[in-house]
PDB file of C-alpha atoms in Angstrom:
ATOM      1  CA  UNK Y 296     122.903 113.119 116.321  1.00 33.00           C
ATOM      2  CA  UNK Y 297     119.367 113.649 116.568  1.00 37.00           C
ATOM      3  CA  UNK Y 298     116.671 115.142 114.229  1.00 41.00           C
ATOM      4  CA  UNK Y 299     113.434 116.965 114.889  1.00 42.00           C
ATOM      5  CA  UNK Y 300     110.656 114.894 112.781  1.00 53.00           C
ATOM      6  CA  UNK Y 301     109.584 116.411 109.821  1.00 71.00           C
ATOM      7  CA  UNK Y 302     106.228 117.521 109.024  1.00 81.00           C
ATOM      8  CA  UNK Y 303     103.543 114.709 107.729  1.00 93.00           C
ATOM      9  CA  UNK Y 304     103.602 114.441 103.809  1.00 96.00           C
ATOM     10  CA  UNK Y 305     100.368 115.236 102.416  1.00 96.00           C
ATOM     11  CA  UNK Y 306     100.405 114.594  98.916  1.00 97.00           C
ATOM     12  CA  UNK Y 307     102.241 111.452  96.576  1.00 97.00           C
ATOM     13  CA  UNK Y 308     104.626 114.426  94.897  1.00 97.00           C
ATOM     14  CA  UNK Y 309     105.231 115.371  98.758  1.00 97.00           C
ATOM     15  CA  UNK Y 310     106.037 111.504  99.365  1.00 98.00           C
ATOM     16  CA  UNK Y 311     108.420 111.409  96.477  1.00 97.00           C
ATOM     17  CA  UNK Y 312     110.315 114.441  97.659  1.00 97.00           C
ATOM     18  CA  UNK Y 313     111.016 112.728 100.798  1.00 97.00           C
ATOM     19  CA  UNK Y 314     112.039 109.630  99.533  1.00 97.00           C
ATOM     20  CA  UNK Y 315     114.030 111.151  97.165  1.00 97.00           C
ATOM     21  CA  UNK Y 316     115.681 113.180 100.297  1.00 97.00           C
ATOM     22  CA  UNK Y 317     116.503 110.082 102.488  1.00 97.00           C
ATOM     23  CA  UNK Y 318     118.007 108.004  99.298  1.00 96.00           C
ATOM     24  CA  UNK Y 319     120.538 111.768  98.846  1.00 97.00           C
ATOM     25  CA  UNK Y 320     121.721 111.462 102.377  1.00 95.00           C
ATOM     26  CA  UNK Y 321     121.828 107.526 102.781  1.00 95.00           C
ATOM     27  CA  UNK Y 322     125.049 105.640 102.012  1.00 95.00           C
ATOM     28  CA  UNK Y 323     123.128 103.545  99.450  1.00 93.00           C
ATOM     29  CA  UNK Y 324     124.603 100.519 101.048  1.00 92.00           C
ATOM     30  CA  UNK Y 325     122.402 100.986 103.836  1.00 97.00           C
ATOM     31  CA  UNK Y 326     119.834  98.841 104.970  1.00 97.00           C
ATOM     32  CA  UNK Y 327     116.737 101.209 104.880  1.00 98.00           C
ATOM     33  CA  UNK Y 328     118.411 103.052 102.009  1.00 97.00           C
ATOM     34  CA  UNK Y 329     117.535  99.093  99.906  1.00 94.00           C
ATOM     35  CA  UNK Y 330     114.387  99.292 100.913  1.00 95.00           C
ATOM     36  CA  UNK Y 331     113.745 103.254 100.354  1.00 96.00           C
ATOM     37  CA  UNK Y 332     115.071 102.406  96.498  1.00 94.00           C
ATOM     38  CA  UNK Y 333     112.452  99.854  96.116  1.00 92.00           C
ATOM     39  CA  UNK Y 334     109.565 101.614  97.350  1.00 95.00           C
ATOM     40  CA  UNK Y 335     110.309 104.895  95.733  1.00 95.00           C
ATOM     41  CA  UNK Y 336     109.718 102.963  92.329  1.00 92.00           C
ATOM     42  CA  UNK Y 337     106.270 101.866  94.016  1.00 93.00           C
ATOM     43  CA  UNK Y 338     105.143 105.331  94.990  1.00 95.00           C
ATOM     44  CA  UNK Y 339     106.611 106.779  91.454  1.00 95.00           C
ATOM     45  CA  UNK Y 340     104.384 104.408  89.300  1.00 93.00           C
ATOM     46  CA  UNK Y 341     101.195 104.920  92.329  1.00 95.00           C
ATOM     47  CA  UNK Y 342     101.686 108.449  90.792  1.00 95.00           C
ATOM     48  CA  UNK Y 343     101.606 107.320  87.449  1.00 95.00           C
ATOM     49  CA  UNK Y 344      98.868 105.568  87.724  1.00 95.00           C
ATOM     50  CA  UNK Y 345      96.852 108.201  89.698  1.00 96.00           C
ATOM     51  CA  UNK Y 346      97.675 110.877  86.899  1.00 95.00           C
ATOM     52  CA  UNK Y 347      96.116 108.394  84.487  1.00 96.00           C
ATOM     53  CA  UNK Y 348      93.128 107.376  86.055  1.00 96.00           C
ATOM     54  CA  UNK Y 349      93.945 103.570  86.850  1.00 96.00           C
ATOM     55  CA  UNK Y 350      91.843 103.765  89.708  1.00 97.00           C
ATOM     56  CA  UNK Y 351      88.397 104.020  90.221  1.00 97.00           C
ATOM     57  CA  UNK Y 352      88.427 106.354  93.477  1.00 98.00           C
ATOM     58  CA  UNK Y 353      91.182 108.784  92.528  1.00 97.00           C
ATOM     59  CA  UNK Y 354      91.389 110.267  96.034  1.00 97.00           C
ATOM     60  CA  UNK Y 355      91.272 107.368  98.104  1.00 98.00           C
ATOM     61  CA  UNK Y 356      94.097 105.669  96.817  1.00 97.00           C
ATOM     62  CA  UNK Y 357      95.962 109.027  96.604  1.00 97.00           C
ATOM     63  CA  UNK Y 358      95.027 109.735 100.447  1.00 98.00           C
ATOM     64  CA  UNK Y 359      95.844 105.837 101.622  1.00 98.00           C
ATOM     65  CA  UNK Y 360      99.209 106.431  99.926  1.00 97.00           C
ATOM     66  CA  UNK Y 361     100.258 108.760 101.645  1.00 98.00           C
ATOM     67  CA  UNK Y 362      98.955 107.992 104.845  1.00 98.00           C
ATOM     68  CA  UNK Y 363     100.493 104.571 104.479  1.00 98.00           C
ATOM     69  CA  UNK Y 364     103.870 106.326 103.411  1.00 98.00           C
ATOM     70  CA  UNK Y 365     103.980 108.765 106.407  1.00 98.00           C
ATOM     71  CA  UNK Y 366     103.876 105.577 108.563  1.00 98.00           C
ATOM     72  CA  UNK Y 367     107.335 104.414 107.424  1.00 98.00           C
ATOM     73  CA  UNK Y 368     108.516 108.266 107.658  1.00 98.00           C
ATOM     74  CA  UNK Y 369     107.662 107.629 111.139  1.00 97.00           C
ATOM     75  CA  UNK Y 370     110.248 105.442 111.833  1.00 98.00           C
ATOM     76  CA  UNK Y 371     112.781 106.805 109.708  1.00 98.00           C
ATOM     77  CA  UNK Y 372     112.088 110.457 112.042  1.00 97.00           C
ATOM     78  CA  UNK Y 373     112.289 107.747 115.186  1.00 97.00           C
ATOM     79  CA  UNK Y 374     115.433 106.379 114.035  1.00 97.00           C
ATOM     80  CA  UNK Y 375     117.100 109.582 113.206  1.00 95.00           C
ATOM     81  CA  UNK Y 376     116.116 111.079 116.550  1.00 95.00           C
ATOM     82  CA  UNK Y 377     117.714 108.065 118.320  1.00 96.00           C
ATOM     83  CA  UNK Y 378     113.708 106.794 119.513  1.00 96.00           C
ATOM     84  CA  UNK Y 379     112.546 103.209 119.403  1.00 95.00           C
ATOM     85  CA  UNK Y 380     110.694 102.400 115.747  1.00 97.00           C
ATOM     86  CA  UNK Y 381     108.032 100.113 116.099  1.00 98.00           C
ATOM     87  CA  UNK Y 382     109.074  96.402 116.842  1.00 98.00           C
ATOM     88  CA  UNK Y 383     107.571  95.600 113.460  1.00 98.00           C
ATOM     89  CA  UNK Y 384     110.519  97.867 112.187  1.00 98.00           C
ATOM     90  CA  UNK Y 385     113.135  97.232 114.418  1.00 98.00           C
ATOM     91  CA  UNK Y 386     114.680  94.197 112.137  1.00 98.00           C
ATOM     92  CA  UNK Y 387     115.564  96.326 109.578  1.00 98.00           C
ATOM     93  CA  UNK Y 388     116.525  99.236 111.541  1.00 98.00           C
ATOM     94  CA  UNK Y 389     118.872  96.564 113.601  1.00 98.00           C
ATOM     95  CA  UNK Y 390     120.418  95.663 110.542  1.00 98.00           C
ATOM     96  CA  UNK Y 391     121.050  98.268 108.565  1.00 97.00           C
ATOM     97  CA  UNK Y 392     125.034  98.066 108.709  1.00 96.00           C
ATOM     98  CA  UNK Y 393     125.280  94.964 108.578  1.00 95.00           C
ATOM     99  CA  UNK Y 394     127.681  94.227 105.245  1.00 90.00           C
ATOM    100  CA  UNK Y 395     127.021  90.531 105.281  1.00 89.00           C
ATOM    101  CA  UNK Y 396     123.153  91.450 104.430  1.00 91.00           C
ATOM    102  CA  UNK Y 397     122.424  91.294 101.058  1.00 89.00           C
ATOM    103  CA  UNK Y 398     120.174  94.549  99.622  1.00 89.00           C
ATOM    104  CA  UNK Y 399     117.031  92.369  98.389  1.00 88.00           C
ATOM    105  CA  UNK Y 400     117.157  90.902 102.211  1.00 91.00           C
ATOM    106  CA  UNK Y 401     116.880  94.376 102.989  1.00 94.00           C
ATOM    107  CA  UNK Y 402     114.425  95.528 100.598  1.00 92.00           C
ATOM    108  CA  UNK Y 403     112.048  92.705 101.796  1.00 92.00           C
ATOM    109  CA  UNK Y 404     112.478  93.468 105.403  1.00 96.00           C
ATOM    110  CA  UNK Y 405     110.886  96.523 104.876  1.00 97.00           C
ATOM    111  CA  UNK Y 406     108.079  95.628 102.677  1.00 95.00           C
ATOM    112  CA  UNK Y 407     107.627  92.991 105.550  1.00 96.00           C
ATOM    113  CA  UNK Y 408     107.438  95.426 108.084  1.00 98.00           C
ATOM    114  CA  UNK Y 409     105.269  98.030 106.078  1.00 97.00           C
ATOM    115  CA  UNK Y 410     102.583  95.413 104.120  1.00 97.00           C
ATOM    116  CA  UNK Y 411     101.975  93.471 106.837  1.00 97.00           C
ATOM    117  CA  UNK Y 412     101.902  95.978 110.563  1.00 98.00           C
ATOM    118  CA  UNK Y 413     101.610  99.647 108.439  1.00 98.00           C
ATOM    119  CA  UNK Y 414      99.045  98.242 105.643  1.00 98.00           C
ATOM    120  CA  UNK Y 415      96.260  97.522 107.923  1.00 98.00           C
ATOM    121  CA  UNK Y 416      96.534 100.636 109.856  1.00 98.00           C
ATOM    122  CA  UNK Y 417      96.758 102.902 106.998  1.00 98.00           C
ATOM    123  CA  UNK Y 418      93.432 101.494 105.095  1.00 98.00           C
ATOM    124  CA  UNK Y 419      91.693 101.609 108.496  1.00 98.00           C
ATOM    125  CA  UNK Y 420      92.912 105.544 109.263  1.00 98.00           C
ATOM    126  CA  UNK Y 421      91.855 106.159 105.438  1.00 98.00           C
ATOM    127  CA  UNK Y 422      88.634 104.896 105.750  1.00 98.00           C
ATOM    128  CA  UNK Y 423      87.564 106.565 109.071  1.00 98.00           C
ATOM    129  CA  UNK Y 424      88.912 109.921 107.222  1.00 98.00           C
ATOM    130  CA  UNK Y 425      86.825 109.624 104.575  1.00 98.00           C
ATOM    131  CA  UNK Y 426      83.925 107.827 106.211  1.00 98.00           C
ATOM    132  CA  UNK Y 427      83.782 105.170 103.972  1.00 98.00           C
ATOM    133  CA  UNK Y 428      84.818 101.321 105.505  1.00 98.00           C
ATOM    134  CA  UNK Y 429      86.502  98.638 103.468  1.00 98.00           C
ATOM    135  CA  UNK Y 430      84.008  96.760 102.251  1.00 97.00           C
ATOM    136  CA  UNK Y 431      82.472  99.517 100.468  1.00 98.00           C
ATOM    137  CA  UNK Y 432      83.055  99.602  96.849  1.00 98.00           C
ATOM    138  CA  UNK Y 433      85.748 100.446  95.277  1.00 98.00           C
ATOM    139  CA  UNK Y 434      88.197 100.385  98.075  1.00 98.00           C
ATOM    140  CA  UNK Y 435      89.060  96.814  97.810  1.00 98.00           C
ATOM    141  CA  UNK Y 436      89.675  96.796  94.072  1.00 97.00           C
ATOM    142  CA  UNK Y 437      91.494  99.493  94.072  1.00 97.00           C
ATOM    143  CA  UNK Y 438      93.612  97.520  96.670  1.00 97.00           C
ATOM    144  CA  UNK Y 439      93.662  94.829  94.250  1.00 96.00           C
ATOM    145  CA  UNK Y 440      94.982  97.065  91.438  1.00 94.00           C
ATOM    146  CA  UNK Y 441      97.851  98.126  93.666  1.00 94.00           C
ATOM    147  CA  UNK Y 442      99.254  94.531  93.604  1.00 89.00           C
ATOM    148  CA  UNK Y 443     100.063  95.081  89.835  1.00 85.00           C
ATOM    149  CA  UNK Y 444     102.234  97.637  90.644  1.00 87.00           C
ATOM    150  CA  UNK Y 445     103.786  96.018  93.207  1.00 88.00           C
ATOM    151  CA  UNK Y 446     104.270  93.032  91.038  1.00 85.00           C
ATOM    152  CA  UNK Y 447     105.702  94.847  88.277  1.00 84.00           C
ATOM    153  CA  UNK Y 448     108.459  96.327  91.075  1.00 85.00           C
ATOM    154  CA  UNK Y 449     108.709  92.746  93.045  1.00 83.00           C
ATOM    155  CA  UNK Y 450     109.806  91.167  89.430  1.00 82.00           C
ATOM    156  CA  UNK Y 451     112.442  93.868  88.502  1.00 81.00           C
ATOM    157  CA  UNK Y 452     114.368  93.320  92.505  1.00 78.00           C
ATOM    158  CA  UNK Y 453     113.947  89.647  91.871  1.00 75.00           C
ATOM    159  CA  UNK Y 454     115.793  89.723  88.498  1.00 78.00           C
ATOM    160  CA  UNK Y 455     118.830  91.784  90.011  1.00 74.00           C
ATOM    161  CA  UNK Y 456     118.777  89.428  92.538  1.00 67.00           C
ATOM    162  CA  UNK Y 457     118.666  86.292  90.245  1.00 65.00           C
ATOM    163  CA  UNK Y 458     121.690  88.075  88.252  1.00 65.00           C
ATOM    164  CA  UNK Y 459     123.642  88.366  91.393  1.00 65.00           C
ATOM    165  CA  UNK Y 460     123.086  84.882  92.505  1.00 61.00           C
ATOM    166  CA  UNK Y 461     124.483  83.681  89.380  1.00 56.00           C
ATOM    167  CA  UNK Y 462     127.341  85.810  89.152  1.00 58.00           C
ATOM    168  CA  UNK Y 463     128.227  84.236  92.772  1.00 57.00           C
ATOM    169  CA  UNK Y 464     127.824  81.092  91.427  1.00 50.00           C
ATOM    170  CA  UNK Y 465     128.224  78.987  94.246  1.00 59.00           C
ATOM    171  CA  UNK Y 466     126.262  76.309  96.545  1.00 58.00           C
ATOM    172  CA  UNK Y 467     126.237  78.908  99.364  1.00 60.00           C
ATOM    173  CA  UNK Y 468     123.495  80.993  97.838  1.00 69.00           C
ATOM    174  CA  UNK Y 469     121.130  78.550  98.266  1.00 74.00           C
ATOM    175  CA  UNK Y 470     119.877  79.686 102.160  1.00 75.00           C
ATOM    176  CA  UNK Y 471     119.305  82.919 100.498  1.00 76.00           C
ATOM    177  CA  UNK Y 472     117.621  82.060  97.505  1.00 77.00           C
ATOM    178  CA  UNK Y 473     115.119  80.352 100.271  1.00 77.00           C
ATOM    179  CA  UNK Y 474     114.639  83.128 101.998  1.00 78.00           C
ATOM    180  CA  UNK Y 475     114.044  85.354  99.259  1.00 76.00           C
ATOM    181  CA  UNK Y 476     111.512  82.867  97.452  1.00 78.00           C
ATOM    182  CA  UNK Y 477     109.178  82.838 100.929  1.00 82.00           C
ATOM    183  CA  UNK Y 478     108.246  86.553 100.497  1.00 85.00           C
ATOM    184  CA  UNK Y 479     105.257  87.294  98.395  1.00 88.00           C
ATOM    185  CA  UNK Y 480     103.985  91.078  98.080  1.00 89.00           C
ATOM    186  CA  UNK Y 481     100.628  89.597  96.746  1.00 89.00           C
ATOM    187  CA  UNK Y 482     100.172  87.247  99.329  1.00 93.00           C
ATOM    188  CA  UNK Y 483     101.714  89.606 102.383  1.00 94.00           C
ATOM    189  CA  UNK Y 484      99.128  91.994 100.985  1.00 95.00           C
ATOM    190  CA  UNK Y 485      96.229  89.062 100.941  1.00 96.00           C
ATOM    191  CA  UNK Y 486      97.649  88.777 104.963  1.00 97.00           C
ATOM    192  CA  UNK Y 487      97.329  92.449 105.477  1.00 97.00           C
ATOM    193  CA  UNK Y 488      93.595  92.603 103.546  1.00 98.00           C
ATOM    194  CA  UNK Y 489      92.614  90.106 106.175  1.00 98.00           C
ATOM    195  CA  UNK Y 490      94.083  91.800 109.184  1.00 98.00           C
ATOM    196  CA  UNK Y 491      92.513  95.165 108.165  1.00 98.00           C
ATOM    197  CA  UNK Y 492      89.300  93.426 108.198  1.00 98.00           C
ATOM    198  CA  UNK Y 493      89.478  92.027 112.087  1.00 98.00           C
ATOM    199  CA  UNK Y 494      90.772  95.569 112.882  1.00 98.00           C
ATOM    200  CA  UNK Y 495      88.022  97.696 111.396  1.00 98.00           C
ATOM    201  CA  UNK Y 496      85.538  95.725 113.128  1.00 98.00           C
ATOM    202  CA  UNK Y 497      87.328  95.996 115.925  1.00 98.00           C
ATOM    203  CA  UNK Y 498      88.323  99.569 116.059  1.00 97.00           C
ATOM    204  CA  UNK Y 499      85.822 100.331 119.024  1.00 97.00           C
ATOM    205  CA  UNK Y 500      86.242  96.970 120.757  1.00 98.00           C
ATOM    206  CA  UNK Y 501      89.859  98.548 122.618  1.00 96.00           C
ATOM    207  CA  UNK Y 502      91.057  95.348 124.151  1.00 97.00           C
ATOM    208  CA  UNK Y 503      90.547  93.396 121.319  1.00 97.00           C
ATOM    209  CA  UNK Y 504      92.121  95.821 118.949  1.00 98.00           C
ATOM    210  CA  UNK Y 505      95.415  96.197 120.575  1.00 98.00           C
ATOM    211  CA  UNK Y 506      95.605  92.518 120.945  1.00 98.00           C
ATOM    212  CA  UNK Y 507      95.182  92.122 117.565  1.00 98.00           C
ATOM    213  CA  UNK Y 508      97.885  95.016 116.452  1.00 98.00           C
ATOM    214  CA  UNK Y 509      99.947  93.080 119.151  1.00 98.00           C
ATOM    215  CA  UNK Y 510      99.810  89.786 117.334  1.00 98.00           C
ATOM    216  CA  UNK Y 511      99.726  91.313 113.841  1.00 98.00           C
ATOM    217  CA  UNK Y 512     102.995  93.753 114.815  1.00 98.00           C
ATOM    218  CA  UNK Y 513     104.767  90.465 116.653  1.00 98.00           C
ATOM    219  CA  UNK Y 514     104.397  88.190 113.502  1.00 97.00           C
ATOM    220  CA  UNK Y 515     106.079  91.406 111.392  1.00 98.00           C
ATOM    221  CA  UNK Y 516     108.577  91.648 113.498  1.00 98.00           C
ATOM    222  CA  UNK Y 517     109.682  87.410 113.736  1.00 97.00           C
ATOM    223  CA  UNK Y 518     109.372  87.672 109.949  1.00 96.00           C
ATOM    224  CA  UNK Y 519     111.637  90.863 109.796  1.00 97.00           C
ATOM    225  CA  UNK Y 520     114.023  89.136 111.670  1.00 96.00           C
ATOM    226  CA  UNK Y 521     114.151  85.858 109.210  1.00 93.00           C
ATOM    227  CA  UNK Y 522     114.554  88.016 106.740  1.00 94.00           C
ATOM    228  CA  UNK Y 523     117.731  89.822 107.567  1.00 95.00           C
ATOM    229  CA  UNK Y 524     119.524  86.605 108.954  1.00 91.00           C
ATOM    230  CA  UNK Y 525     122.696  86.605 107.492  1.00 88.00           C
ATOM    231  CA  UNK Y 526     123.593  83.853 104.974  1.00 80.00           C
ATOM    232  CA  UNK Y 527     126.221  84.449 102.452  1.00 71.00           C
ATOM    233  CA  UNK Y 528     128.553  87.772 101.577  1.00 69.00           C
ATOM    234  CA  UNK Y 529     126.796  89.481  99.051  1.00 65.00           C
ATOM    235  CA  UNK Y 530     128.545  90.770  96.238  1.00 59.00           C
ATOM    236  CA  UNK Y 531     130.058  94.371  95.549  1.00 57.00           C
ATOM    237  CA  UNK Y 532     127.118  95.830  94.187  1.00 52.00           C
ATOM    238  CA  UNK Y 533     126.004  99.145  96.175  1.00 48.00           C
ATOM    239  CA  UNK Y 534     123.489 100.894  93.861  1.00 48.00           C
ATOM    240  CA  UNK Y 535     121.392  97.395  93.683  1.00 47.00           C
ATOM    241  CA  UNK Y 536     118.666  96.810  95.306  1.00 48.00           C
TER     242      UNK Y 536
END
């Protein structure tokens, strides 16, 4: 059945409410439904942070939020309206039934897919808006300060994953305790600082730009794909993520 896309979010509450949305209609089994879990608690503690002043440009990091956010929206809308997502995306999209997946697979896919093809983009579209650039202070340590969120959120998924592993309790787990252990936020993020770097300066040098998305979105997408490989029947646990 297909679904007429929704109108852009424009604020972080406006972000939550759609989160919150897609988690009430997802079978919380569902690949994209793991990953919506996870970065709900993200965008939830962005808010808290930007209603306490953790950040030194309030409205940057409020606008780049949900500019970034409306990019996985995007393929959500695409999916539900039976389009191609973005090849960065399509991994996790691919996947999403797939039983034999365990959720933190999931939930990594995506951050794969959105850190490292939607980051870039989003700080680059955020910047033009508000005519700043990314070298200009304080965008990139307010960047920075996002990682301890993220770390905070990365920790709590590992831990239910850990807690899983050793309720399995077998020599099988091992594949997927690899493939879970090569996925950094921080570092993804470190990736995606660098490729929003190459892109800004390239934003009015066409060619070079889209070869540079090209490479950036092929890399998410071979990663995405790693991380969704199938290694072990994960355990009954639906609401984990």
């Amino acid at each position: 059945m297909t679904q007429s896309r929704t109108r852009s979010a424009q604020s972080v509450e406006e972000v939550v409410e759609r989160m919150r949305a897609i988690r009430a209609r997802q079978d919380p089994r569902d690949g994209v439904a793991c990953f919506n879990r996870m970065y709900l608690r993200v965008t939830e503690l962005v808010g808290e942070r930007l209603r306490a002043g953790f950040f030194q440009d309030q409205a940057f990091i409020e606008r780049l939020d949900v500019v970034f956010a409306n990019l996985y929206f995007d393929a959500v809308d695409a999916a539900e309206a039976g389009s191609p997502v973005n090849a960065s995306w399509q991994p996790l999209f691919d996947a999403r039934d797939d039983r034999v997946v365990w959720p933190v697979q999931f939930a990594f896919a995506g951050m794969n897919a959105h850190i490292n093809h939607d980051l870039p983009l989003a700080v680059v579209s955020t910047c033009i808006e508000r005519r700043t650039t990314p070298e200009t202070p304080p965008v990139h340590a307010d960047y920075l300060k996002v990682n301890e969120l993220l770390a905070q959120v990365e920790a709590e998924v590992r831990a239910s994953f850990e807690a899983q592993v050793i309720r399995a309790a077998t020599e099988a787990a091992e594949p997927l305790k690899h493939i879970v252990a090569s996925f950094s936020i921080a570092r993804a993020r470190d990736a995606a600082w660098a490729a929003t770097q190459t892109l800004w300066h390239q934003r009015n040098l066409r060619p070079l730009y889209d070869a540079t998305l090209a490479t950036v979105t092929a890399g998410a997408a071979l990663a995405g794909r790693l991380f969704v490989t199938p290694v072990l029947p994960p355990l009954d646990q639906p609401d984990g993520a």
